[in-house]
Each structure stands twice: as C-alpha cells, then as structure tokens.
Amino acid sequence: MGFQIAWSESTPGEKHASFSGHKTACGLSVIEAEPVYASKAEHVTCWLCGGALTFDVETAQKKAVEFVRAYPGAKKWSNEGVYEFAHGVADRVAGVAWHVKREHRSWNQNHVLSEFMAHGGYMTDDSPVARMIGLTALAVLEVLTETN
C-alpha cells in the first residue's frame, strides 16, 4: 500500500502519512506531500498516522465499537457517541503501540497499555469512564496483537 509523507498546516514540523494526498491518516488536511517513492515509514512522526501505517486500525475500531456497545455503562449512548469514543480509543492505542514499537523495536500489550493509561492520565483515575477506556484499550490491543 503506497503512502506519502505529508505535512499539515495545523501541526508544523510533524510528518504525517497520507494515502490520498488530500488528508493525512489522522484526518488533517495536507498542504504538501512527498512522492510515494520518496516516502519511508520511519520518517513519520505523528503517532496516529504511525499507528495507521503499522496496524489494522479499522479492525481494531470495529472491535472497540462492539465492546463499547456491549458495555453496560454505554447503553444509553448515541450511535455517534459510541463510534466517536471507540474510534478515538482505537486510534490512540494504535498510536501508542506504534511509538513503543518504534522506540523499543518491539511491543507487548502490557507495555502499551501502561503507556496509554499513563499518558492519558487514566492510571490514577478510578472513575467509571477511565475504567471503560482501559477495558476498551485491552479489547483493541487483543486485535492489534492478532493482526500484527
């Protein structure tokens, strides 16, 4: 699958991945892009784009949606709310997994979950939302492990 290193006006200096040349993998508008032949995955600096390049984020998002729909605390959420929450967690977990893999040349679920929970401030938060975020992250990590 070909991609381009791309830049967005909203994140100066950050190198994104774009599969279309118009939007980055993380959804930002592209202002400039390198040719496909000159683009290398190791040049990407955006965690969300790196996650999209490395992992099957679409399958992880589907699993996250299934998990959130089945979670008792989300029964009253709108469809839009479920998708927004689930996709947000899946995208961010994949980004953290990409970062850990890049920094350490390997990754595992425990390391990624710890980094994800710590960076998000959820490690010391015992609220129901933080618990739901952590459980959704575990569901996503199972998919990332299976599909990587």
Tab-separated table of C-alpha atoms in Angstrom:
chain	number	residue	atom	x	y	z
A	1	MET	CA	0.000	0.000	0.000
A	2	GLY	CA	1.543	3.278	-1.088
A	3	PHE	CA	1.547	6.319	1.119
A	4	GLN	CA	3.146	9.722	1.111
A	5	ILE	CA	4.893	11.659	3.838
A	6	ALA	CA	2.682	14.709	4.235
A	7	TRP	CA	2.551	17.945	6.179
A	8	SER	CA	-0.443	19.764	7.593
A	9	GLU	CA	-0.750	23.433	8.417
A	10	SER	CA	-2.224	22.631	11.832
A	11	THR	CA	0.857	20.675	13.002
A	12	PRO	CA	4.027	22.458	11.826
A	13	GLY	CA	7.078	20.203	11.714
A	14	GLU	CA	5.085	16.995	12.217
A	15	LYS	CA	5.416	14.386	9.471
A	16	HIS	CA	2.204	12.522	8.704
A	17	ALA	CA	1.225	9.664	6.416
A	18	SER	CA	-1.320	10.197	3.653
A	19	PHE	CA	-2.884	7.525	1.478
A	20	SER	CA	-4.834	10.007	-0.667
A	21	GLY	CA	-2.614	13.078	-0.854
A	22	HIS	CA	-5.523	15.194	0.424
A	23	LYS	CA	-5.947	14.030	4.033
A	24	THR	CA	-3.478	12.555	6.488
A	25	ALA	CA	-4.169	9.169	8.078
A	26	CYS	CA	-5.156	11.093	11.225
A	27	GLY	CA	-7.664	13.231	9.299
A	28	LEU	CA	-5.846	16.543	8.785
A	29	SER	CA	-5.724	18.459	5.509
A	30	VAL	CA	-2.493	18.044	3.537
A	31	ILE	CA	-0.648	21.174	2.398
A	32	GLU	CA	2.395	19.416	0.934
A	33	ALA	CA	3.452	15.810	0.332
A	34	GLU	CA	6.497	13.889	-0.843
A	35	PRO	CA	6.186	11.494	-3.769
A	36	VAL	CA	5.290	7.912	-2.846
A	37	TYR	CA	8.703	6.629	-3.975
A	38	ALA	CA	10.499	9.013	-1.578
A	39	SER	CA	8.274	8.336	1.445
A	40	LYS	CA	9.501	5.989	4.156
A	41	ALA	CA	7.563	4.813	7.204
A	42	GLU	CA	10.450	5.637	9.544
A	43	HIS	CA	10.082	9.335	8.664
A	44	VAL	CA	6.537	9.567	10.072
A	45	THR	CA	6.431	11.386	13.424
A	46	CYS	CA	2.658	11.527	14.061
A	47	TRP	CA	1.647	8.743	16.456
A	48	LEU	CA	-1.845	8.360	14.973
A	49	CYS	CA	-0.509	8.131	11.412
A	50	GLY	CA	2.193	5.701	12.536
A	51	GLY	CA	-0.449	3.507	14.136
A	52	ALA	CA	-2.487	3.549	10.924
A	53	LEU	CA	0.601	2.569	8.901
A	54	THR	CA	1.629	-0.271	11.198
A	55	PHE	CA	-1.577	-1.848	12.478
A	56	ASP	CA	-5.017	-2.882	11.250
A	57	VAL	CA	-6.737	0.054	12.921
A	58	GLU	CA	-10.001	-0.486	11.029
A	59	THR	CA	-10.454	-3.951	12.565
A	60	ALA	CA	-9.444	-2.574	15.969
A	61	GLN	CA	-12.065	0.182	15.631
A	62	LYS	CA	-14.761	-2.402	14.835
A	63	LYS	CA	-13.789	-4.457	17.888
A	64	ALA	CA	-13.831	-1.326	20.046
A	65	VAL	CA	-17.332	-0.426	18.800
A	66	GLU	CA	-18.564	-3.961	19.609
A	67	PHE	CA	-17.025	-3.772	23.070
A	68	VAL	CA	-18.454	-0.324	23.859
A	69	ARG	CA	-21.932	-1.309	22.644
A	70	ALA	CA	-21.868	-4.323	24.983
A	71	TYR	CA	-20.563	-2.315	27.953
A	72	PRO	CA	-23.376	-1.632	30.469
A	73	GLY	CA	-22.202	1.935	31.144
A	74	ALA	CA	-22.654	2.908	27.483
A	75	LYS	CA	-26.149	1.509	26.880
A	76	LYS	CA	-27.698	4.987	26.672
A	77	TRP	CA	-25.045	6.451	24.381
A	78	SER	CA	-25.989	7.560	20.900
A	79	ASN	CA	-24.574	5.652	17.938
A	80	GLU	CA	-22.394	8.669	17.178
A	81	GLY	CA	-21.108	8.748	20.757
A	82	VAL	CA	-20.219	5.049	20.661
A	83	TYR	CA	-18.327	5.421	17.375
A	84	GLU	CA	-16.515	8.572	18.467
A	85	PHE	CA	-15.403	7.037	21.766
A	86	ALA	CA	-14.446	3.636	20.322
A	87	HIS	CA	-12.592	5.022	17.304
A	88	GLY	CA	-10.776	7.550	19.486
A	89	VAL	CA	-9.534	4.853	21.854
A	90	ALA	CA	-8.555	2.512	18.986
A	91	ASP	CA	-6.662	5.238	17.123
A	92	ARG	CA	-4.784	6.344	20.210
A	93	VAL	CA	-3.913	2.838	21.389
A	94	ALA	CA	-2.556	2.005	17.909
A	95	GLY	CA	-0.535	5.230	18.026
A	96	VAL	CA	0.976	4.343	21.390
A	97	ALA	CA	1.705	0.797	20.167
A	98	TRP	CA	3.448	2.269	17.112
A	99	HIS	CA	5.501	4.586	19.332
A	100	VAL	CA	6.525	1.770	21.699
A	101	LYS	CA	7.418	-0.475	18.747
A	102	ARG	CA	9.445	2.312	17.155
A	103	GLU	CA	11.325	3.210	20.333
A	104	HIS	CA	11.981	-0.337	21.545
A	105	ARG	CA	11.965	-2.322	18.274
A	106	SER	CA	9.181	-4.495	19.721
A	107	TRP	CA	5.999	-4.106	21.730
A	108	ASN	CA	3.682	-6.041	24.008
A	109	GLN	CA	0.200	-5.420	25.356
A	110	ASN	CA	1.268	-4.685	28.927
A	111	HIS	CA	3.825	-2.063	27.929
A	112	VAL	CA	1.427	-0.359	25.513
A	113	LEU	CA	-1.472	-0.396	27.983
A	114	SER	CA	0.732	1.099	30.710
A	115	GLU	CA	1.988	3.850	28.379
A	116	PHE	CA	-1.520	4.562	27.079
A	117	MET	CA	-3.064	4.769	30.537
A	118	ALA	CA	-0.192	6.862	31.938
A	119	HIS	CA	-0.104	9.348	29.039
A	120	GLY	CA	-3.870	9.798	29.203
A	121	GLY	CA	-3.864	10.337	32.958
A	122	TYR	CA	-6.111	7.290	33.441
A	123	MET	CA	-3.618	5.300	35.531
A	124	THR	CA	-4.601	7.032	38.770
A	125	ASP	CA	-8.182	7.835	37.771
A	126	ASP	CA	-10.675	5.385	39.264
A	127	SER	CA	-13.722	6.868	37.530
A	128	PRO	CA	-16.093	4.664	35.503
A	129	VAL	CA	-15.015	6.435	32.300
A	130	ALA	CA	-11.324	5.727	32.942
A	131	ARG	CA	-12.180	2.091	33.658
A	132	MET	CA	-14.139	1.888	30.404
A	133	ILE	CA	-11.255	3.470	28.489
A	134	GLY	CA	-8.851	0.896	29.929
A	135	LEU	CA	-11.123	-2.046	29.137
A	136	THR	CA	-11.726	-0.774	25.602
A	137	ALA	CA	-7.963	-0.366	25.183
A	138	LEU	CA	-7.495	-4.018	26.194
A	139	ALA	CA	-10.035	-5.119	23.569
A	140	VAL	CA	-8.184	-3.060	20.957
A	141	LEU	CA	-4.804	-4.479	21.996
A	142	GLU	CA	-6.104	-8.024	21.507
A	143	VAL	CA	-6.929	-7.176	17.891
A	144	LEU	CA	-3.627	-5.393	17.304
A	145	THR	CA	-1.771	-8.430	18.648
A	146	GLU	CA	-3.758	-10.832	16.448
A	147	THR	CA	-3.402	-8.763	13.282
A	148	ASN	CA	0.218	-7.638	13.647
